[in-house]
Short mmCIF file of C-alpha atoms in Angstrom, two decimals:
data_model
loop_
_atom_site.label_atom_id
_atom_site.label_comp_id
_atom_site.label_asym_id
_atom_site.label_seq_id
_atom_site.Cartn_x
_atom_site.Cartn_y
_atom_site.Cartn_z
CA UNK R 1 -13.03 -10.87 -6.37
CA UNK R 2 -11.60 -14.16 -7.70
CA UNK R 3 -8.50 -14.00 -6.56
CA UNK R 4 -7.06 -15.40 -2.92
CA UNK R 5 -6.41 -12.59 -0.66
CA UNK R 6 -4.57 -12.66 2.45
CA UNK R 7 -4.22 -9.76 5.34
CA UNK R 8 -2.34 -9.13 8.49
CA UNK R 9 -2.00 -6.53 10.53
CA UNK R 10 -5.53 -4.68 9.84
CA UNK R 11 -5.76 -4.55 12.81
CA UNK R 12 -2.74 -2.36 13.07
CA UNK R 13 -5.08 0.01 10.40
CA UNK R 14 -8.65 -0.51 11.48
CA UNK R 15 -7.47 0.91 14.73
CA UNK R 16 -5.06 3.42 14.43
CA UNK R 17 -5.66 7.57 15.36
CA UNK R 18 -6.24 10.34 12.66
CA UNK R 19 -4.25 11.72 10.78
CA UNK R 20 -2.21 9.67 9.21
CA UNK R 21 -0.34 8.48 6.14
CA UNK R 22 -1.15 4.98 4.57
CA UNK R 23 2.02 4.14 2.48
CA UNK R 24 3.15 1.32 0.62
CA UNK R 25 5.25 -0.16 -2.66
CA UNK R 26 3.37 0.23 -5.75
CA UNK R 27 3.16 -2.91 -8.67
CA UNK R 28 0.04 -1.53 -10.31
CA UNK R 29 -2.84 0.91 -11.17
CA UNK R 30 -5.07 -1.64 -9.45
CA UNK R 31 -2.58 -0.58 -6.08
CA UNK R 32 -5.07 1.91 -4.53
CA UNK R 33 -8.64 -0.13 -5.73
CA UNK R 34 -7.91 -3.20 -4.59
CA UNK R 35 -5.42 -2.74 -1.74
CA UNK R 36 -8.01 0.47 -0.23
CA UNK R 37 -10.68 -1.54 -0.47
CA UNK R 38 -9.92 -4.17 1.25
CA UNK R 39 -8.06 -3.28 4.01
CA UNK R 40 -9.87 -0.59 4.92
CA UNK R 41 -13.24 -1.96 5.03
CA UNK R 42 -15.03 -2.12 7.61
CA UNK R 43 -14.27 1.15 9.52
CA UNK R 44 -15.13 3.28 6.12
CA UNK R 45 -18.59 2.08 5.92
CA UNK R 46 -18.64 4.91 9.42
CA UNK R 47 -15.69 6.73 9.08
CA UNK R 48 -15.36 9.37 6.42
CA UNK R 49 -11.96 11.07 7.52
CA UNK R 50 -10.87 7.44 7.87
CA UNK R 51 -11.38 6.68 4.10
CA UNK R 52 -8.33 8.32 2.34
CA UNK R 53 -7.57 10.53 -0.24
CA UNK R 54 -5.20 8.97 -3.22
CA UNK R 55 -2.52 10.72 -5.03
CA UNK R 56 -2.97 9.37 -8.78
CA UNK R 57 -1.09 10.79 -11.88
CA UNK R 58 -2.90 13.66 -13.52
CA UNK R 59 -2.43 12.48 -17.00
CA UNK R 60 -2.89 8.83 -16.38
CA UNK R 61 -6.58 9.38 -14.80
CA UNK R 62 -7.48 12.87 -14.91
CA UNK R 63 -9.08 12.73 -18.58
CA UNK R 64 -11.62 14.57 -19.36
CA UNK R 65 -14.50 15.98 -17.60
CA UNK R 66 -16.21 12.34 -17.01
CA UNK R 67 -13.43 10.53 -15.57
CA UNK R 68 -11.90 13.77 -13.56
CA UNK R 69 -15.35 14.16 -11.94
CA UNK R 70 -14.72 10.78 -10.88
CA UNK R 71 -11.77 11.14 -9.45
CA UNK R 72 -12.47 14.18 -7.18
CA UNK R 73 -15.86 12.32 -6.12
CA UNK R 74 -13.13 9.29 -5.29
CA UNK R 75 -11.29 11.58 -3.14
CA UNK R 76 -8.44 12.05 -5.54
CA UNK R 77 -6.13 14.61 -6.22
CA UNK R 78 -4.31 15.11 -9.07
CA UNK R 79 -0.04 14.85 -9.22
CA UNK R 80 1.52 15.73 -12.23
CA UNK R 81 5.49 13.65 -12.04
CA UNK R 82 7.58 16.30 -12.20
CA UNK R 83 6.02 19.15 -10.90
CA UNK R 84 8.15 18.85 -7.71
CA UNK R 85 7.62 19.08 -3.66
CA UNK R 86 5.81 22.34 -4.16
CA UNK R 87 2.81 21.35 -6.70
CA UNK R 88 -0.31 22.11 -5.48
CA UNK R 89 -1.50 18.36 -4.78
CA UNK R 90 1.18 18.53 -2.47
CA UNK R 91 0.41 21.60 -0.38
CA UNK R 92 -3.43 19.78 -0.68
CA UNK R 93 -2.49 16.87 0.66
CA UNK R 94 -0.34 19.12 3.51
CA UNK R 95 -4.30 20.84 4.83
CA UNK R 96 -6.03 17.68 4.59
CA UNK R 97 -3.58 15.62 7.17
CA UNK R 98 -3.53 19.36 9.28
CA UNK R 99 -7.06 18.76 8.96
CA UNK R 100 -7.21 15.29 10.78
CA UNK R 101 -7.87 13.32 7.35
CA UNK R 102 -6.11 10.12 5.91
CA UNK R 103 -4.04 9.99 2.81
CA UNK R 104 -2.91 7.40 0.35
CA UNK R 105 0.60 7.85 -0.93
CA UNK R 106 3.35 6.65 -2.91
CA UNK R 107 6.67 6.84 -1.09
CA UNK R 108 8.65 5.68 -4.12
CA UNK R 109 6.33 7.96 -6.84
CA UNK R 110 6.71 5.50 -9.42
CA UNK R 111 5.09 1.92 -10.17
CA UNK R 112 7.99 -1.08 -9.59
CA UNK R 113 9.02 -2.00 -12.81
CA UNK R 114 11.46 -4.96 -11.17
CA UNK R 115 9.19 -5.83 -8.42
CA UNK R 116 12.45 -3.99 -6.40
CA UNK R 117 11.17 -1.44 -4.09
CA UNK R 118 12.95 1.46 -5.04
CA UNK R 119 14.58 4.12 -2.93
CA UNK R 120 11.80 7.12 -1.70
CA UNK R 121 11.33 10.46 -2.57
CA UNK R 122 11.30 13.61 -0.85
CA UNK R 123 8.17 14.52 -0.91
CA UNK R 124 6.83 11.91 1.67
CA UNK R 125 9.02 13.28 3.61
CA UNK R 126 8.29 17.23 3.34
CA UNK R 127 4.81 15.79 4.16
CA UNK R 128 5.44 14.37 7.62
CA UNK R 129 7.69 17.28 8.64
CA UNK R 130 5.04 19.76 7.82
CA UNK R 131 2.61 17.94 9.35
CA UNK R 132 3.44 15.64 12.11
CA UNK R 133 1.16 13.08 10.76
CA UNK R 134 1.97 9.08 11.75
CA UNK R 135 2.77 6.81 8.70
CA UNK R 136 0.81 3.44 8.97
CA UNK R 137 3.37 1.22 6.27
CA UNK R 138 2.35 -1.48 4.36
CA UNK R 139 3.58 -4.37 1.56
CA UNK R 140 1.55 -6.46 -0.83
CA UNK R 141 2.72 -8.97 -2.94
CA UNK R 142 0.86 -10.36 -6.20
CA UNK R 143 -1.04 -7.44 -7.82
CA UNK R 144 1.72 -6.95 -10.71
CA UNK R 145 0.39 -10.91 -11.73
CA UNK R 146 -3.17 -9.78 -11.87
CA UNK R 147 -2.58 -6.58 -13.87
CA UNK R 148 0.96 -6.87 -15.30
CA UNK R 149 2.13 -3.71 -16.94
CA UNK R 150 1.49 -2.71 -19.79
CA UNK R 151 -2.08 -5.22 -19.59
CA UNK R 152 -5.16 -3.31 -19.55
CA UNK R 153 -7.82 -6.76 -18.25
CA UNK R 154 -6.85 -8.08 -15.07
CA UNK R 155 -6.24 -11.67 -14.53
CA UNK R 156 -7.94 -13.95 -12.17
CA UNK R 157 -7.21 -16.46 -9.95
CA UNK R 158 -3.76 -15.53 -8.10
CA UNK R 159 -2.98 -15.04 -4.92
CA UNK R 160 -2.57 -11.92 -3.18
CA UNK R 161 -1.39 -11.06 0.07
CA UNK R 162 -1.05 -7.82 2.59
CA UNK R 163 1.22 -7.07 5.53
CA UNK R 164 0.50 -4.18 7.78
CA UNK R 165 2.83 -2.97 10.06
CA UNK R 166 2.53 -0.51 13.50
CA UNK R 167 2.02 3.36 12.61
CA UNK R 168 4.83 4.77 12.87
CA UNK R 169 6.64 8.38 14.47
CA UNK R 170 8.94 10.55 12.89
CA UNK R 171 9.36 13.01 16.56
CA UNK R 172 13.13 12.70 16.18
CA UNK R 173 12.67 14.32 13.20
CA UNK R 174 10.38 17.65 13.57
CA UNK R 175 13.49 18.94 15.65
CA UNK R 176 15.77 18.72 12.76
CA UNK R 177 15.71 21.36 9.96
CA UNK R 178 12.76 21.13 7.70
CA UNK R 179 15.38 20.91 4.40
CA UNK R 180 15.33 18.19 1.63
CA UNK R 181 17.92 16.48 3.87
CA UNK R 182 15.31 16.52 6.53
CA UNK R 183 12.65 14.68 4.42
CA UNK R 184 15.12 12.13 2.73
CA UNK R 185 15.73 10.63 5.87
CA UNK R 186 12.50 10.39 6.50
CA UNK R 187 11.48 8.93 3.27
CA UNK R 188 14.49 6.29 3.98
CA UNK R 189 13.23 5.39 6.92
CA UNK R 190 9.67 4.76 5.13
CA UNK R 191 11.45 2.77 2.84
CA UNK R 192 13.07 0.29 5.75
CA UNK R 193 9.67 -0.08 7.40
CA UNK R 194 7.98 -1.39 3.64
CA UNK R 195 11.23 -3.58 3.61
CA UNK R 196 10.68 -5.46 6.60
CA UNK R 197 7.40 -5.66 6.36
CA UNK R 198 8.34 -8.00 3.28
CA UNK R 199 11.34 -9.37 5.23
CA UNK R 200 8.18 -10.49 7.09
CA UNK R 201 6.08 -11.47 4.34
CA UNK R 202 9.58 -14.00 3.03
CA UNK R 203 10.03 -14.95 6.63
CA UNK R 204 6.56 -15.88 6.83
CA UNK R 205 6.17 -18.01 3.28
CA UNK R 206 9.46 -19.64 4.42
CA UNK R 207 8.30 -21.33 7.40
CA UNK R 208 5.53 -22.36 5.68
CA UNK R 209 7.20 -23.85 3.47
CA UNK R 210 9.72 -25.43 5.58
CA UNK R 211 6.77 -26.84 7.57
CA UNK R 212 4.21 -28.03 4.35
CA UNK R 213 1.29 -26.27 5.58
CA UNK R 214 -0.31 -23.51 5.37
CA UNK R 215 -1.52 -21.12 8.02
CA UNK R 216 -3.85 -18.45 7.39
CA UNK R 217 -4.67 -15.12 8.98
CA UNK R 218 -5.96 -16.52 12.61
CA UNK R 219 -3.39 -18.98 13.01
CA UNK R 220 -5.11 -22.49 11.58
CA UNK R 221 -2.89 -24.80 10.24
CA UNK R 222 -4.45 -27.15 7.57
CA UNK R 223 -3.03 -30.62 7.94
CA UNK R 224 -0.69 -32.11 5.11
CA UNK R 225 -2.39 -34.68 3.41
CA UNK R 226 -3.44 -37.93 4.59
CA UNK R 227 -1.14 -41.38 3.22
CA UNK R 228 -3.84 -42.50 0.75
CA UNK R 229 -4.35 -38.82 -0.46
CA UNK R 230 -0.51 -39.07 -1.08
CA UNK R 231 -0.75 -42.20 -2.73
CA UNK R 232 -3.80 -41.35 -5.06
CA UNK R 233 -1.81 -38.16 -6.70
CA UNK R 234 1.67 -38.99 -6.39
CA UNK R 235 1.62 -40.19 -9.84
CA UNK R 236 0.54 -36.62 -10.81
CA UNK R 237 3.19 -34.88 -8.30
CA UNK R 238 6.04 -37.32 -9.83
CA UNK R 239 5.72 -36.34 -13.29
CA UNK R 240 7.86 -33.33 -14.30
#
């Protein structure tokens, strides 16, 4: 709302078979509410299991009876940073995926402070190794301008871009020992997939800048301004 949003690859998610783990980079506390609402509709209207469970930090969101109730009603599972890969929230995520549900999680384990995609934690690797669930990767940018770290009120008028990738299977890892080394290997591959989506987005941006047009999700191209429009706006463009 009040921000320009572009979504590419949404069909990969809308057509995904359950169970799956939806993973993405993590930039703001709005990520779940904003990205989830945009990309899981419209299928979420009729498929309850398709609506993902979320894994927010307990101390940030489960504050008092009222907000705790809202979190539970919103399919949120409390996680405690520093409690490790065998905490109750992790065990519940594994049970949910084995029960043919969907779960949204951030493999980095925390929000980025620099904009860079960090190293993945072994927890997400353990989830995949224990369940065999497929992974839907996602990369988004722009929300860090809507709600920068340290701010509580969202800003408006920004552009948010979301790129979703094909489902990933980890069959080769299912044959490896169920150990932290295997979990880290799975997590590393997930992070690589998110970085690949970032690179795809950057390539699209470079091509758009090169040809001087903006391509929409449906492949339509906005023509460059006419000669008359260029003359009218030239005075403004030439100002520095």
